[in-house]
Amino acid sequence: MPRPLVSVVTPKRVIIIRRIVPIAFLAAGTLLCATEPSAEEKAFHEQVAPLLVKNCLECHNANVHKGGLSLETRGDAVKGGEDGTALVPGKAEDSPLYTLLVPEHAGAKPEMPKKKDPLGQEEVAKVKQWIDAGAHWPSDFVLKEKARGDKSFWSFTKLTDPAVPEAADAPPEWRREPIDRFIWAGLAAKGLHPNPPADPRSLIRRITYDLTGLPPTPKEVEAYVQAAGHDRQSATEMLVDRLLASPQYGERWGRHWLDVARFGESKGFERNSIVGNLWPYRDYVIDSFNQDKPFNRFIEEQIAGDVIGKDDPKVEVGTAFLVAGPYDDVLNQDPVAKATIKANTADEIITATGSAFLGITINCARCHDHKFDPIPTEDYYRLKAAFDGVEHGDRRLSTPEERRRAHEAIEPLKAEWTALNDQRTALQDAIGKRVAAMSDVPTSRPVLSAHLTEETFAPVPAKLIRFTMLSSSQNPASALDARIDEFEVWTGGAEPRNVALASAGAKATGANERIAKDFASAYDVSLVNDGKFSAAWNVGLPAVLTITLPQVETIEKVTFSYDRVQQSNVPISGHGPMVTEYEIHVSEDGKTWKKVADSFDRAPFNKALAEERRRRATTTPEEAKTLADLNRQITAVERKIDAVPQAALVYAGEFKQPTAHTTVLRGGDPMKPAGEIKPASLNLLDKVTSPYELSLDAPESERRLDLARWIASDENPLTARVAANRIWQYHFGTGIVDSPSDFGYLGGRPSNQPLLDWLARRLQQGGWKWKALHREIILSQTYQQASTWRKEGEAADKDARLLWRFPPARLDAEELRDTMLKVAGKLDPTMGGPGYRLYEYKQDNVSTYVPLDKVGPETYRRAIYHQGARAAVVDLLSDFDQPDNSISAPKRVNTITPLQALTMLNHSFVLDLAHDLATRVEREAGPDREKQILQAYQFAFQRDPTAQELVEAARFIEARGLFPFCRALLNADELIYLD
Amino acid sequence: MNPEVLSLARRAFLTRITSGFAGVALTQLLADDFLAGQLAAAEPAWTPGKPQFAPKAKQVLQIFCPGAASHIDLWDYKPELEKRDGQPLPGEENLVSFQGKNGPLMKSPWPFMQAGQSGKHISSMLPYMAEHVDDIAFIHSMTSRTNTHGPGCVFMNTCFTREGFPTAGAWVSYALGSLNQNLPTFIAMQDVRGEPPNGKANWGNGFLPAQFQGVSMAAQQPLRNLARPEGISAEEDEATRAFLHQMNSEHAEQHPGESELRARVAAYEMAARMQLTAPGVADLKSETAHTHAAYGTGDRNPLKAAYARNCLLARRFLEQGVRYVSLYCASRASGVDGLLNWDAHRTLKADYERHLPIFDQPTAALLGDLKQRGMLNDVLVIWTTEFGRMPTKQAVTLGRDHNPDGFTCWMAGAGVKGGTSYGATDEFGRRSVEKVSSAYDFYATVLHLLGLNHEKLTYYNNGANRRLTDVHGQVLREILA
């Protein structure tokens, strides 16, 4: 049976409590009298109150407030909600609190409770009786749902200093290291014992992948196997030290952190536009791991790097963590939607922070107190207060020196620009004066119309019609980006025909300003002669439309429209400009052209065009040349200004002092602000950490700084436990707690809490440095044991959580891609900088990510340098469970699917590498078949083939060749599974 | 047993599911020693791969019209809107919605007509669909949590506005597994014009294991990496697989007890079967000329012909036992006009005179074909869109802005009471007012028809036992047959 969610204090002897402290998670009410309880009191406290808490309070509490109704206090119930009072004491029949519990007719479902099973008849009768008797309910007795876990839950308590078990029955090598004694004791309790040590080849493969995500080279394996033969301990120590010092360590362990940090390089949501300047955060993460930055410092930098590292770009970049998640940047005009999006953006940051550093699901406390953990909804808003000033966006990360240098370089250029611009302005003013003094060029025809413009002319034979556009309603000097939804060419006679129609065999040609890569005809010139209105051609440069008829026709009219559907003479704002000046020529052969119409004698569409016409009329050729020269020079200076080296704009977030106090949002609804909340430490940990509380108006930077320090403090038991557990998880596949970002009631329980606390303490004592802990773990017997499966082990501990064996693992997506590249000799070790893409990015209002069928060496860097966009699926990486980075992925799932097989067998990337591997094998081994096979096995598996394998491989290669052999090697289980 | 403990057990089990598809279930192959044994001990409320109670439907065909197909111009008849054309919307004269200000009420450009025995009013622009109203249960009181296309599509597919959550098709694949051995369990068929708003998040697996994701396949778009590479002969391909199989078998022999290795071998075998089967299924040539004509695959309008081919292919997928087919009619928002999808901000009439003919005949033909073949006994058809449109005219345009407060979706086929209309919007179609419902209720009903209790179909992720219906949802019992 599930434990009931309710907890109501039943009054026995009475304790004198002066007032209710409405601390939500303490739950329950207390009461205020000092005598034996009366029958009414008993009825309420023992029967009715538990019923209300169990059946009503989930929706009708002060936070969720369904229907505007709370049933936390008698006053709330009497006051009622949107439908009036819920409780009329003494009159059950008038109290919805009772009447809604009763079904309309037998067998029907009563209206309440909406989400739960109907109350039993007896229970309903109790409620009726209680109301009719006057609804006894002390005025300060507050009903609350109780969370299932409380502050004594293991993870919320102080770190312990566990004694290292004796493990007296263990062999001496298992008694040397504390980790091994902890594990031995855990196994012994289940009657289990560990495996013997792994063979050296398996071990160096395991360790090299673990610390770098790459396979060792055949030479490295050979050297280690030899050294381990003499002195396994010192050989392994040297190996670990070498790998920890290699920059590939940061690429591997940084990738783990990027999973946790839901690092994604596109914004998600509607537009999902790519973010091209978040990669400095990825490099920062890699670098932080490589320099073994203390993890508490790493946390502080990611929450408040701009504060603690002001003017130091290498530290400031850390705050990109806050904005590395998805962001809804659509322009929403609806005020409620706007507020919701803002609250959701804050929620995303709060969720990420809570889960990454503290391993708590604080987002569950957004609408109500957390149902499982002692996290009051106020705690959620305390974090919100810390982040209310965080906005998605770019920040220029620069040192004072960089800023000074840029300033010095730009100032003289600015002066040059100003001088040139003054000359240009003077000349333009001179012309402008003449323009102003002139009267308009006379016109004889009415202005053209967005709806329909018509040009008639004397009948003329034509095969080609050329429409040259000179101005638009937005720009008198160019028709770029103008829209034409239809363009028609008419014959004469009683029944004129539109001969321009595509369906009549005519063809329209012209440049597109905009091309949708996923649907090429979206804005195409072909829309002008499709016989349909509304969808329009977006005019590109040169702004010329040519209609080619299938044969010469005698024509006498041209009509065209910006928008035939809309009954408007002018274009609609936001939907592009219309053509306002044009010429029409016709030709029979494409060589000689005859002008049949233009717009010059039409009344000008707007003042700008009228002025443009006057300007054209009055500007002399010399003036035109001078202006053109000046424009050229000014553009050149502008280019120089742009070229001045500037510190990069990085997507690291912007920070602004909030203009309003943070409040609780009732039910999470941004339109229902409730009490104000100060930026402060979480009540959740008030018993074990030193609390802080800032003022409602505290400076924005201080809010984040104090939060960062509180999280990163040695007192905080969650931070160290969560970090130590992550380290353990990435070494062994599963953490001591198997829900790495949820250390709450719903999460897993530690398989060995003393060990976890010991590791957490060790981490703190070692100055929060991860490398020392890696070393200690890898050098343990626990880690170095073989992965051999044993029946009795599985029977007692199926998933080897207690580590009776080292859990074998499949390579993850990045390891697999990197491994194939390395085995084929093609891995480009270049670190850092902008990433490469395994998709084509198509942007047209919204973004589309189309996986590439063919990729080249530009993608042969490590997979961590792939620019991972949200809601994008790419071959190999997505197939092998690289998570969608829209939400944090503290643990990867591991699937085996036929799609993986199809990609591995058929995608050109794998085939290319199989060819590369074949070439490499031939180059290294020469023409001798046996040598080739030996070499190939060494590259792929870092071992020699067995005699039988050698025979089989030779037979296969003889029949099929080296390439198919290499294709099979890249697909082999031995390549993708680690012992 | 305590459900939480149970869910922990299930979680432990699921993280180890190595059977797989992204479609094709290996559960059958491994059922004996791997799956059944895992869960038997935990006495679960349900076993992955099986419904929780007797299902009415076995498969789902989802037809999604992205761009927010206007309820009041397709399905939701509003005589009062017609009467008060040009008058202000009472009480919301200064309404500001997604793109800004709104003008007066605007009636649908086309009259509605009555159809079927039920006398259902439906737009006269849907003459083919009109023949099926007696098979359809309309839900006229839908609401959404967002007024933005991307989040709206994702919400209508996952019940969350943020991407990263599993789609209904993924949940159903996870819950029920595969019905076939050589095609994906969940296929997402995109329109020839491209992907819907937020693209792949609409058929993603979210935090569920990858084998439950929707696989992209359509008439214009074969399954990725399916074809044998150019330059590799069938014999060489076959021989390479055989050699690989031998290597992997030897490796597995040296690693007794590792069920993952067996699953890998099975995945490669299944990939080979897919390679053999999928092209044949996708080949529409075997269909009669009559069928082609009924769907409109040869229509002069290339967009309609392309959608018609996908409709026909959808039927063939369902025949082959694909569990969940999502069929898209239109694509993303272009932000400029209503060419790519149903987002008619500016010129509703012209835009929908493009879209409705593309949609009407092929969709109706698909419904008719499924019915005639008796497939509607097993197939639940659902029609969805992300939200509705305003009854008002968007300021200075002849189009309608987004309306998340009231819209229509419908269901037909297995277990659905045809000829019904559930819930209602107000007299103008502005807001749902009667039996207000949402994606939560919609999918609670879909799961119910599939024999699944939406409150019990859960998967643990980051601190919560997640459900398709989040913490909401009630089965819409009135539309059940």
Coordinates of C-alpha atoms in Angstrom, one line a residue, chain B residues 12-202:
Chain B
A12 CA 15.9 -0.3 -13.1
F13 CA 14.5 -2.6 -15.7
L14 CA 14.0 0.0 -18.3
T15 CA 17.5 1.4 -18.1
R16 CA 18.5 -2.1 -19.0
I17 CA 16.2 -2.5 -21.9
T18 CA 18.5 -3.3 -24.7
S19 CA 16.0 -4.8 -26.9
G20 CA 15.3 -2.4 -29.6
F21 CA 14.0 -0.8 -32.5
A22 CA 13.5 2.9 -33.0
G23 CA 11.2 0.8 -34.1
V24 CA 11.4 -2.9 -34.1
A25 CA 10.8 -4.8 -31.0
L26 CA 13.2 -7.4 -29.9
T27 CA 11.0 -8.0 -26.9
Q28 CA 9.7 -11.0 -28.5
L29 CA 13.0 -12.5 -29.1
L30 CA 14.2 -11.9 -25.6
A31 CA 10.9 -12.2 -23.8
D32 CA 11.6 -15.5 -22.1
D33 CA 14.7 -14.9 -20.1
F34 CA 15.1 -11.2 -20.2
L35 CA 11.9 -9.3 -20.0
A36 CA 9.3 -11.5 -18.4
G37 CA 11.6 -12.6 -15.6
Q38 CA 12.5 -9.1 -14.8
L39 CA 9.0 -7.9 -14.2
A40 CA 7.2 -11.0 -13.0
A41 CA 8.8 -10.6 -9.6
A42 CA 7.5 -7.1 -9.3
E43 CA 3.9 -7.9 -10.1
P44 CA 3.5 -4.8 -12.2
A45 CA 0.2 -3.1 -13.0
W46 CA 1.3 -3.7 -16.6
T47 CA 4.0 -5.3 -18.6
P48 CA 5.8 -3.3 -21.3
G49 CA 4.5 -4.7 -24.5
K50 CA 1.0 -5.3 -23.3
P51 CA -2.0 -3.2 -22.6
Q52 CA -3.2 -2.9 -19.0
F53 CA -6.8 -3.9 -19.9
A54 CA -8.6 -5.0 -23.0
P55 CA -7.9 -2.4 -25.7
K56 CA -10.4 -1.1 -28.2
A57 CA -7.7 0.0 -30.6
K58 CA -4.3 -1.5 -31.5
Q59 CA -2.9 1.1 -33.7
V60 CA -3.0 4.9 -34.0
L61 CA -3.0 7.1 -37.1
Q62 CA -2.5 10.7 -36.2
I63 CA -3.1 13.3 -38.9
F64 CA -1.6 16.6 -37.8
C65 CA -2.3 19.9 -39.6
P66 CA 0.4 22.2 -38.3
G67 CA 0.0 26.0 -38.4
A68 CA -3.2 26.0 -36.3
A69 CA -5.9 24.9 -38.7
S70 CA -8.9 27.2 -38.0
H71 CA -11.7 25.4 -36.1
I72 CA -14.3 28.0 -37.1
D73 CA -13.5 27.6 -40.8
L74 CA -13.3 23.8 -40.8
W75 CA -15.3 22.0 -38.2
D76 CA -16.9 24.3 -35.6
Y77 CA -20.1 25.9 -37.1
K78 CA -20.8 29.4 -35.6
P79 CA -24.0 30.9 -37.1
E80 CA -23.7 33.8 -34.6
L81 CA -20.3 34.6 -36.0
E82 CA -21.8 34.7 -39.5
K83 CA -24.6 37.0 -38.3
R84 CA -22.3 39.4 -36.5
D85 CA -19.6 39.6 -39.2
G86 CA -17.9 43.0 -38.9
Q87 CA -19.1 43.7 -35.4
P88 CA -16.8 44.0 -32.4
L89 CA -16.1 40.9 -30.3
P90 CA -18.2 41.6 -27.2
G91 CA -16.1 42.0 -24.1
E92 CA -12.8 41.8 -26.0
E93 CA -13.0 44.9 -28.2
N94 CA -9.3 45.6 -27.6
L95 CA -8.0 42.1 -27.7
V96 CA -4.3 41.7 -28.1
S97 CA -3.2 38.3 -29.1
F98 CA 0.0 36.6 -30.5
Q99 CA 0.7 39.1 -33.3
G100 CA -1.0 42.1 -31.8
K101 CA -4.3 43.9 -32.1
N102 CA -7.5 42.4 -33.5
G103 CA -10.2 43.9 -35.5
P104 CA -13.9 43.0 -35.6
L105 CA -15.5 39.6 -36.0
M106 CA -15.0 37.9 -39.3
K107 CA -17.2 35.1 -40.6
S108 CA -15.8 32.1 -42.4
P109 CA -15.4 32.9 -46.1
W110 CA -17.4 29.8 -47.0
P111 CA -20.8 28.5 -45.9
F112 CA -21.1 25.5 -43.7
M113 CA -23.2 22.5 -44.9
Q114 CA -24.9 19.7 -43.1
A115 CA -23.6 16.2 -43.7
G116 CA -24.3 12.6 -42.8
Q117 CA -27.0 11.0 -40.7
S118 CA -25.8 13.1 -37.8
G119 CA -26.4 16.3 -39.8
K120 CA -23.1 17.6 -38.6
H121 CA -22.2 21.1 -39.9
I122 CA -18.9 21.2 -41.7
S123 CA -17.3 23.6 -44.0
S124 CA -18.5 23.4 -47.6
M125 CA -14.8 23.4 -48.5
L126 CA -14.5 19.9 -47.2
P127 CA -16.9 18.0 -49.5
Y128 CA -15.0 14.7 -49.2
M129 CA -14.5 14.8 -45.5
A130 CA -18.3 15.5 -45.2
E131 CA -18.9 11.9 -46.2
H132 CA -17.2 10.7 -43.0
V133 CA -18.7 12.9 -40.3
D134 CA -20.8 10.0 -39.0
D135 CA -17.6 8.1 -38.2
I136 CA -16.0 11.1 -36.4
A137 CA -16.2 12.3 -32.8
F138 CA -15.4 16.0 -32.8
I139 CA -14.0 17.5 -29.6
H140 CA -14.9 21.2 -30.0
S141 CA -13.7 22.3 -26.6
M142 CA -9.9 21.9 -26.9
T143 CA -7.6 24.4 -25.3
S144 CA -3.8 24.8 -25.3
R145 CA -1.2 26.1 -22.9
T146 CA 0.6 28.2 -25.4
N147 CA -0.2 30.5 -28.3
T148 CA 3.1 29.8 -30.2
H149 CA 3.3 27.2 -33.0
G150 CA 6.5 25.4 -31.9
P151 CA 5.6 24.9 -28.3
G152 CA 2.0 24.4 -29.4
C153 CA 2.8 21.5 -31.7
V154 CA 5.1 20.0 -29.1
F155 CA 2.4 20.4 -26.5
M156 CA -0.1 18.7 -28.7
N157 CA 2.3 15.8 -29.1
T158 CA 3.8 15.6 -25.6
C159 CA 1.6 17.5 -23.3
F160 CA 4.5 19.8 -22.5
T161 CA 5.3 23.1 -24.1
R162 CA 9.1 22.5 -23.8
E163 CA 10.8 20.0 -26.0
G164 CA 12.6 17.2 -24.3
F165 CA 9.6 15.1 -23.3
P166 CA 8.4 11.9 -25.0
T167 CA 5.8 12.2 -27.7
A168 CA 2.5 10.3 -27.6
G169 CA 3.8 7.9 -30.3
A170 CA 6.9 7.2 -28.2
W171 CA 4.8 6.6 -25.1
V172 CA 2.6 4.2 -27.0
S173 CA 5.7 2.4 -28.4
Y174 CA 7.1 2.2 -25.0
A175 CA 3.9 0.9 -23.6
L176 CA 2.8 -1.5 -26.2
G177 CA 5.9 -2.4 -28.3
S178 CA 5.8 -3.5 -31.9
L179 CA 3.3 -5.4 -33.9
N180 CA 5.8 -6.3 -36.6
Q181 CA 9.2 -7.5 -37.1
N182 CA 10.6 -5.5 -40.0
L183 CA 9.3 -1.9 -39.8
P184 CA 9.6 0.8 -37.1
T185 CA 7.0 0.9 -34.4
F186 CA 6.4 4.6 -34.8
I187 CA 6.7 6.4 -38.1
A188 CA 6.5 10.1 -38.6
M189 CA 5.6 11.1 -42.1
Q190 CA 6.6 14.7 -43.0
D191 CA 4.9 16.8 -45.6
V192 CA 6.8 17.4 -48.8
R193 CA 7.0 21.1 -47.7
G194 CA 9.2 20.2 -44.8
E195 CA 9.1 19.6 -41.1
P196 CA 6.4 21.0 -38.7
P197 CA 7.2 23.7 -36.2
N198 CA 9.9 22.5 -33.8
G199 CA 10.7 19.6 -36.2
K200 CA 11.9 16.4 -34.6
A201 CA 10.7 17.3 -31.1
N202 CA 7.3 16.2 -32.5

